Amino acid sequence: MYSRITGIGSFLPGEPVSNGDLARRGIETSDEWIVSRTGIRFRHLAENGENASDLALQASRRALAKAGLEASDIDLIIVATSTPDFIFPSTACLLQSKLGNQGATAFDVQAVCSGFVYGLTIAEKFIRSGSHRRALVVGAEVFSRILDWSDRGTCVLFGDGAGAVVLEASEKPGILATALHADGAHHGILSVPGSICGGQVTGDPFLRMDGQAVFKFAVRVLAEVANECCQAAGIAPSEIDWLIPHQANVRILEATAKRMKLPIDKVIVTVDRHGNTSAASVPLALDEAVRDGRIRAGQKVMLEGVGGGFTWGAVLLEI
Ligand code: ACO
């Protein structure tokens, strides 16, 4: 038994917020600096009170509609998020309740910007084992909640959003190969090093990053893991129709394509309009490129994640 994506949906909250809008809100930055360093022009920011499960709900409803399924048809719900509504219960359980599903297996995955690729790989294993038949895999983030808006080196990079897929058991292969990795020795280069203790925040509750170390790490592992996944599926990287790496930065996407000897026009880019939406970035990009007709049935698509932990991974699939 294999597994196939049968529905994709995504959701971005509110209106696009431009680099100029951020500067007007008092952040000491410029459109020129942000675009030249990152390629980011816009991001979306959730309203106060609009949580990861709310964004996940909108994306999930769209994915279920595309798959022609009801929420009650789903027997596995995985939400990848680093910005959950609560410490517990999981955002997956909150989403389940909002969708009106009862009884499905539901849990969150915490692998930061690799979360969706981790979640999709886990769902694939559940389905291939025969224990589950129809999974909803969601990446949903409100990173705006963990940004230090006085740190211009990080706050301009991120945005909020959600993307979801329905993965169903199938006799025809959809997911062709997967690879997941982590190296916790690099936990310090990208983290939110705070926690709650006795009702108080201890440590630092904001996202902190060594940008240059992250850049070098991301470019290396994104190329390596894509090649590993191609090898596992027995195809050459040149046979990939579309590459969808985690959308952190246009320069990371360009450097990854170059290392893989792929033309940049085979790479789906949304970071210019979404910013970095962490676990939501890959399904948001997948949804956009399927909806606008670039990704077509029968094509091979490589999804890639890299993020805090450090974690990284790839999923090669046929649409
Ligand atoms: N606007 C204007 N100036 C800024 C801004 C800003 N938003 N942010 C930083 N600067 C200034 C700095 O203060 C510094 O000024 P100084 O020279 O007077 O001290 C100067 O710009 C250079 O700062 P650096 O941090 O050295 O800039 P760098 O060229 O390294 O670019 C960046 C920073 C864009 C973050 C880069 O390191 C990068 O792209 N890293 C990849 C990290 C990434 O994409 N992370 C996303 C999360 S990780 C993930 O998703 C896997």
Short mmCIF file of C-alpha atoms and ligand atoms in Angstrom, two decimals:
data_model
loop_
_atom_site.label_atom_id
_atom_site.label_comp_id
_atom_site.label_asym_id
_atom_site.label_seq_id
_atom_site.Cartn_x
_atom_site.Cartn_y
_atom_site.Cartn_z
CA MET A 1 0.00 0.00 0.00
CA TYR A 2 1.25 3.49 -0.90
CA SER A 3 0.05 6.96 0.02
CA ARG A 4 -0.96 9.87 -2.24
CA ILE A 5 -1.87 13.50 -1.72
CA THR A 6 -5.50 13.91 -2.79
CA GLY A 7 -6.23 17.46 -1.59
CA ILE A 8 -4.21 20.59 -0.79
CA GLY A 9 -5.31 23.86 0.83
CA SER A 10 -3.74 26.90 2.44
CA PHE A 11 -4.62 30.09 4.27
CA LEU A 12 -2.91 33.42 4.88
CA PRO A 13 -4.38 35.79 7.48
CA GLY A 14 -5.23 39.43 6.75
CA GLU A 15 -3.76 41.70 4.11
CA PRO A 16 -0.12 41.58 2.94
CA VAL A 17 2.19 43.70 5.10
CA SER A 18 4.99 45.27 3.02
CA ASN A 19 8.56 46.05 4.08
CA GLY A 20 7.57 49.72 3.87
CA ASP A 21 4.68 49.05 6.28
CA LEU A 22 7.17 47.61 8.81
CA ALA A 23 9.41 50.67 8.46
CA ARG A 24 6.35 52.89 8.99
CA ARG A 25 5.54 50.92 12.16
CA GLY A 26 8.88 52.07 13.57
CA ILE A 27 11.27 49.22 12.65
CA GLU A 28 14.60 50.70 11.60
CA THR A 29 14.81 48.98 8.21
CA SER A 30 14.24 49.54 4.51
CA ASP A 31 12.68 47.72 1.58
CA GLU A 32 16.09 47.81 -0.14
CA TRP A 33 17.88 46.06 2.80
CA ILE A 34 15.24 43.33 3.23
CA VAL A 35 14.83 42.60 -0.50
CA SER A 36 18.56 42.51 -1.25
CA ARG A 37 19.37 40.22 1.74
CA THR A 38 16.32 37.95 1.68
CA GLY A 39 14.04 38.54 -1.34
CA ILE A 40 11.13 39.14 1.06
CA ARG A 41 8.68 41.91 0.06
CA PHE A 42 5.51 41.00 1.99
CA ARG A 43 4.30 38.78 4.82
CA HIS A 44 0.90 38.18 6.48
CA LEU A 45 0.38 38.69 10.21
CA ALA A 46 -2.44 37.14 12.24
CA GLU A 47 -4.71 39.34 14.37
CA ASN A 48 -4.47 39.13 18.14
CA GLY A 49 -6.57 36.14 19.15
CA GLU A 50 -6.17 34.43 15.76
CA ASN A 51 -4.23 31.29 16.61
CA ALA A 52 -2.45 28.46 14.81
CA SER A 53 -5.54 26.25 15.06
CA ASP A 54 -7.68 28.97 13.40
CA LEU A 55 -5.31 29.21 10.42
CA ALA A 56 -5.05 25.41 10.34
CA LEU A 57 -8.85 25.14 10.24
CA GLN A 58 -9.17 27.31 7.11
CA ALA A 59 -6.36 25.48 5.29
CA SER A 60 -7.77 22.07 6.31
CA ARG A 61 -11.29 22.87 5.12
CA ARG A 62 -9.86 23.81 1.71
CA ALA A 63 -7.74 20.64 1.51
CA LEU A 64 -10.70 18.44 2.52
CA ALA A 65 -12.92 20.12 -0.11
CA LYS A 66 -10.28 19.47 -2.79
CA ALA A 67 -10.08 15.81 -1.71
CA GLY A 68 -13.90 15.56 -1.73
CA LEU A 69 -13.90 14.36 1.88
CA GLU A 70 -15.66 15.29 5.12
CA ALA A 71 -13.72 15.86 8.33
CA SER A 72 -15.29 12.66 9.70
CA ASP A 73 -13.50 10.66 6.96
CA ILE A 74 -10.09 11.51 8.45
CA ASP A 75 -8.46 8.98 10.82
CA LEU A 76 -5.13 10.77 11.47
CA ILE A 77 -4.50 14.47 12.14
CA ILE A 78 -0.93 15.76 12.42
CA VAL A 79 -0.23 19.45 12.97
CA ALA A 80 3.34 20.68 12.58
CA THR A 81 3.78 23.86 14.60
CA SER A 82 6.24 25.63 16.87
CA THR A 83 3.64 28.24 17.79
CA PRO A 84 0.82 26.11 19.26
CA ASP A 85 -2.30 27.73 20.73
CA PHE A 86 -1.49 26.28 24.17
CA ILE A 87 1.20 24.29 25.97
CA PHE A 88 -1.46 21.59 25.88
CA PRO A 89 -3.77 20.24 24.52
CA SER A 90 -2.12 19.88 21.14
CA THR A 91 -3.11 22.14 18.27
CA ALA A 92 -4.05 18.94 16.41
CA CYS A 93 -6.71 18.18 19.05
CA LEU A 94 -8.01 21.77 18.90
CA LEU A 95 -8.17 21.52 15.10
CA GLN A 96 -9.96 18.18 15.39
CA SER A 97 -12.59 19.76 17.61
CA LYS A 98 -13.04 22.77 15.29
CA LEU A 99 -13.38 20.46 12.28
CA GLY A 100 -15.93 18.31 14.10
CA ASN A 101 -13.92 15.11 13.80
CA GLN A 102 -14.12 12.56 16.59
CA GLY A 103 -11.88 9.60 17.23
CA ALA A 104 -9.02 10.17 14.80
CA THR A 105 -5.45 9.87 16.08
CA ALA A 106 -4.29 13.47 16.60
CA PHE A 107 -0.96 14.95 17.68
CA ASP A 108 1.48 17.79 17.02
CA VAL A 109 4.96 17.51 15.54
CA GLN A 110 7.66 19.92 16.67
CA ALA A 111 10.48 20.14 14.13
CA VAL A 112 10.25 23.91 13.50
CA CYS A 113 10.64 24.73 9.79
CA SER A 114 11.04 21.02 8.91
CA GLY A 115 7.78 20.22 10.70
CA PHE A 116 5.61 19.69 7.64
CA VAL A 117 8.10 17.35 5.99
CA TYR A 118 8.41 15.46 9.30
CA GLY A 119 4.60 15.28 9.63
CA LEU A 120 4.07 14.10 6.06
CA THR A 121 6.71 11.40 6.50
CA ILE A 122 5.10 10.19 9.73
CA ALA A 123 1.66 10.11 8.07
CA GLU A 124 3.10 8.13 5.17
CA LYS A 125 4.46 5.52 7.59
CA PHE A 126 1.09 5.24 9.39
CA ILE A 127 -0.71 4.73 6.07
CA ARG A 128 1.82 2.27 4.67
CA SER A 129 1.61 0.22 7.87
CA GLY A 130 -2.10 -0.25 7.19
CA SER A 131 -3.24 1.23 10.53
CA HIS A 132 -4.71 4.43 9.02
CA ARG A 133 -6.19 5.33 5.61
CA ARG A 134 -6.82 9.08 5.45
CA ALA A 135 -4.53 11.63 7.06
CA LEU A 136 -4.73 15.38 7.36
CA VAL A 137 -1.23 16.86 7.63
CA VAL A 138 -1.02 20.56 8.45
CA GLY A 139 1.72 23.13 8.91
CA ALA A 140 0.36 26.11 10.85
CA GLU A 141 2.28 28.96 12.43
CA VAL A 142 1.83 32.34 14.08
CA PHE A 143 5.54 33.18 14.28
CA SER A 144 4.62 36.86 14.76
CA ARG A 145 3.91 35.88 18.43
CA ILE A 146 7.51 34.84 19.11
CA LEU A 147 9.28 37.69 17.29
CA ASP A 148 11.14 40.41 19.14
CA TRP A 149 9.87 43.41 17.16
CA SER A 150 12.83 45.44 18.42
CA ASP A 151 15.29 43.00 16.76
CA ARG A 152 15.34 44.10 13.12
CA GLY A 153 17.67 41.23 12.19
CA THR A 154 14.89 38.66 12.76
CA CYS A 155 11.45 40.33 12.89
CA VAL A 156 11.43 41.25 9.19
CA LEU A 157 11.98 37.65 8.09
CA PHE A 158 8.86 35.82 9.26
CA GLY A 159 5.13 35.65 8.58
CA ASP A 160 2.02 33.71 9.65
CA GLY A 161 0.02 31.14 7.66
CA ALA A 162 -1.07 27.55 7.27
CA GLY A 163 -1.04 24.83 4.62
CA ALA A 164 -2.67 21.40 4.69
CA VAL A 165 -2.76 18.21 2.65
CA VAL A 166 -4.94 15.13 2.71
CA LEU A 167 -2.86 11.97 2.32
CA GLU A 168 -4.77 8.81 1.41
CA ALA A 169 -3.94 5.14 1.03
CA SER A 170 -3.48 4.29 -2.62
CA GLU A 171 -2.43 1.37 -4.77
CA LYS A 172 -0.47 3.80 -6.95
CA PRO A 173 2.63 5.39 -5.42
CA GLY A 174 2.35 9.08 -4.58
CA ILE A 175 5.14 9.46 -2.04
CA LEU A 176 8.22 7.91 -3.64
CA ALA A 177 10.90 8.45 -0.98
CA THR A 178 11.51 10.28 2.29
CA ALA A 179 14.52 11.24 4.39
CA LEU A 180 14.57 12.88 7.83
CA HIS A 181 17.54 14.03 9.89
CA ALA A 182 18.45 16.09 12.94
CA ASP A 183 21.60 17.22 14.72
CA GLY A 184 20.85 18.69 18.12
CA ALA A 185 24.44 19.89 18.48
CA HIS A 186 23.30 22.95 16.47
CA HIS A 187 20.37 23.83 18.73
CA GLY A 188 21.90 27.19 19.61
CA ILE A 189 21.94 28.82 16.15
CA LEU A 190 18.15 29.13 15.93
CA SER A 191 15.97 28.91 19.02
CA VAL A 192 13.37 30.41 21.32
CA PRO A 193 15.29 29.66 24.51
CA GLY A 194 12.54 30.31 27.03
CA SER A 195 9.97 28.33 29.01
CA ILE A 196 7.25 28.71 31.59
CA CYS A 197 7.98 27.85 35.22
CA GLY A 198 5.73 28.59 38.16
CA GLY A 199 3.63 30.97 36.06
CA GLN A 200 6.67 33.00 34.97
CA VAL A 201 8.61 33.09 31.72
CA THR A 202 12.12 31.86 32.34
CA GLY A 203 14.89 32.46 29.82
CA ASP A 204 14.17 34.37 26.61
CA PRO A 205 10.75 33.88 24.96
CA PHE A 206 11.78 35.39 21.59
CA LEU A 207 13.26 33.87 18.44
CA ARG A 208 17.05 34.24 18.36
CA MET A 209 19.19 33.36 15.38
CA ASP A 210 22.77 33.36 14.14
CA GLY A 211 21.77 34.26 10.57
CA GLN A 212 25.02 33.47 8.85
CA ALA A 213 25.44 30.08 10.55
CA VAL A 214 21.83 29.20 9.65
CA PHE A 215 22.39 30.26 6.05
CA LYS A 216 25.45 28.01 5.59
CA PHE A 217 23.85 25.04 7.35
CA ALA A 218 20.59 25.30 5.39
CA VAL A 219 22.24 25.45 1.97
CA ARG A 220 24.42 22.41 2.69
CA VAL A 221 21.75 20.12 4.10
CA LEU A 222 19.00 21.10 1.62
CA ALA A 223 21.17 20.00 -1.29
CA GLU A 224 22.40 16.86 0.52
CA VAL A 225 18.99 15.60 1.60
CA ALA A 226 17.40 16.19 -1.82
CA ASN A 227 20.16 14.14 -3.41
CA GLU A 228 19.72 11.43 -0.76
CA CYS A 229 15.99 11.27 -1.47
CA CYS A 230 16.57 11.05 -5.24
CA GLN A 231 19.00 8.20 -4.66
CA ALA A 232 16.47 6.36 -2.48
CA ALA A 233 13.87 6.67 -5.26
CA GLY A 234 16.37 5.71 -7.96
CA ILE A 235 16.06 8.94 -9.94
CA ALA A 236 18.55 11.64 -10.94
CA PRO A 237 18.04 15.16 -9.50
CA SER A 238 17.52 16.38 -13.08
CA GLU A 239 14.33 14.25 -13.21
CA ILE A 240 12.67 16.41 -10.51
CA ASP A 241 10.03 18.62 -12.14
CA TRP A 242 9.68 20.99 -9.17
CA LEU A 243 11.73 21.69 -6.06
CA ILE A 244 9.88 23.20 -3.07
CA PRO A 245 12.43 23.94 -0.35
CA HIS A 246 11.45 25.56 2.92
CA GLN A 247 10.92 29.23 2.10
CA ALA A 248 13.41 31.00 4.37
CA ASN A 249 15.24 33.29 2.02
CA VAL A 250 15.55 33.66 -1.77
CA ARG A 251 19.33 33.45 -1.54
CA ILE A 252 19.09 30.07 0.23
CA LEU A 253 16.73 28.84 -2.52
CA GLU A 254 19.09 30.04 -5.28
CA ALA A 255 22.15 28.50 -3.62
CA THR A 256 20.33 25.17 -3.13
CA ALA A 257 19.26 25.05 -6.80
CA LYS A 258 22.82 25.84 -7.86
CA ARG A 259 24.30 23.07 -5.70
CA MET A 260 21.77 20.62 -7.15
CA LYS A 261 22.48 21.87 -10.68
CA LEU A 262 18.78 22.67 -11.15
CA PRO A 263 17.64 25.80 -13.02
CA ILE A 264 16.04 28.31 -10.64
CA ASP A 265 12.83 28.22 -12.69
CA LYS A 266 12.25 24.68 -11.35
CA VAL A 267 12.11 26.09 -7.80
CA ILE A 268 8.76 27.29 -6.43
CA VAL A 269 9.29 30.62 -4.66
CA THR A 270 6.72 32.20 -2.33
CA VAL A 271 9.01 33.71 0.31
CA ASP A 272 8.84 37.04 -1.54
CA ARG A 273 5.13 37.34 -0.68
CA HIS A 274 4.78 35.14 2.44
CA GLY A 275 8.05 35.67 4.31
CA ASN A 276 9.25 32.65 6.27
CA THR A 277 6.15 30.88 7.64
CA SER A 278 8.17 28.03 9.19
CA ALA A 279 6.22 24.72 9.09
CA ALA A 280 3.56 26.29 6.86
CA SER A 281 5.90 27.40 4.08
CA VAL A 282 6.13 24.17 2.09
CA PRO A 283 2.39 23.34 1.92
CA LEU A 284 1.61 27.02 1.18
CA ALA A 285 4.01 26.92 -1.77
CA LEU A 286 2.74 23.52 -2.93
CA ASP A 287 -0.85 24.75 -2.88
CA GLU A 288 -0.05 27.91 -4.80
CA ALA A 289 1.86 26.09 -7.55
CA VAL A 290 -0.84 23.40 -7.95
CA ARG A 291 -3.61 26.01 -8.06
CA ASP A 292 -1.86 28.19 -10.65
CA GLY A 293 -1.26 25.16 -12.86
CA ARG A 294 2.54 25.01 -12.72
CA ILE A 295 2.55 21.65 -10.92
CA ARG A 296 0.55 19.13 -12.94
CA ALA A 297 -0.61 15.53 -12.42
CA GLY A 298 2.16 12.99 -12.94
CA GLN A 299 5.01 15.39 -12.15
CA LYS A 300 7.73 14.72 -9.58
CA VAL A 301 7.97 17.23 -6.75
CA MET A 302 10.64 17.39 -4.06
CA LEU A 303 9.54 18.99 -0.77
CA GLU A 304 12.29 20.03 1.63
CA GLY A 305 12.42 21.33 5.16
CA VAL A 306 15.21 22.72 7.32
CA GLY A 307 14.87 24.42 10.67
CA GLY A 308 15.67 24.74 14.33
CA GLY A 309 16.96 21.69 16.13
CA PHE A 310 18.66 21.55 13.71
CA THR A 311 16.28 19.38 11.71
CA TRP A 312 16.04 18.72 8.00
CA GLY A 313 14.35 16.37 5.58
CA ALA A 314 12.82 15.78 2.18
CA VAL A 315 9.83 14.06 0.62
CA LEU A 316 9.82 13.13 -3.06
CA LEU A 317 6.35 12.64 -4.45
CA GLU A 318 4.41 12.25 -7.62
CA ILE A 319 1.35 14.48 -7.78
N1 ACO B 1 17.25 46.37 8.13
C1 ACO B 1 18.36 47.11 8.01
N2 ACO B 1 19.54 46.73 8.49
C2 ACO B 1 19.60 45.57 9.15
C3 ACO B 1 18.48 44.75 9.32
C4 ACO B 1 17.27 45.19 8.79
N3 ACO B 1 16.13 44.47 8.89
N4 ACO B 1 18.86 43.65 10.01
C5 ACO B 1 20.17 43.76 10.25
N5 ACO B 1 20.63 44.94 9.74
C6 ACO B 1 21.99 45.46 9.77
C7 ACO B 1 22.77 44.92 10.96
O1 ACO B 1 22.50 45.71 12.11
C8 ACO B 1 24.18 45.08 10.48
O2 ACO B 1 24.56 46.42 10.60
P1 ACO B 1 26.06 46.82 11.07
O3 ACO B 1 26.93 46.27 9.99
O4 ACO B 1 25.99 48.27 11.14
O5 ACO B 1 26.23 46.12 12.38
C9 ACO B 1 24.08 44.77 8.99
O6 ACO B 1 22.69 44.97 8.64
C10 ACO B 1 24.51 43.37 8.64
O7 ACO B 1 23.85 42.46 9.53
P2 ACO B 1 24.04 40.92 9.42
O8 ACO B 1 23.19 40.24 10.44
O9 ACO B 1 25.52 40.62 9.40
O10 ACO B 1 23.44 40.70 7.98
P3 ACO B 1 23.61 39.49 7.01
O11 ACO B 1 24.22 39.96 5.77
O12 ACO B 1 24.16 38.29 7.69
O13 ACO B 1 22.09 39.17 6.69
C11 ACO B 1 20.32 37.64 7.19
C12 ACO B 1 21.21 38.75 7.72
C13 ACO B 1 19.44 38.18 6.08
C14 ACO B 1 19.45 37.16 8.33
C15 ACO B 1 21.22 36.51 6.67
O14 ACO B 1 22.18 36.13 7.62
C16 ACO B 1 20.44 35.34 6.25
O15 ACO B 1 19.79 35.35 5.24
N6 ACO B 1 20.51 34.24 7.02
C17 ACO B 1 19.67 33.11 6.80
C18 ACO B 1 18.82 33.03 7.95
C19 ACO B 1 17.39 32.77 7.61
O16 ACO B 1 16.88 32.87 6.52
N7 ACO B 1 16.73 32.44 8.67
C20 ACO B 1 15.36 32.12 8.59
C21 ACO B 1 15.03 31.26 9.71
S1 ACO B 1 15.94 29.83 9.63
C22 ACO B 1 15.12 28.76 8.77
O17 ACO B 1 14.01 28.97 8.43
C23 ACO B 1 15.84 27.54 8.43
#
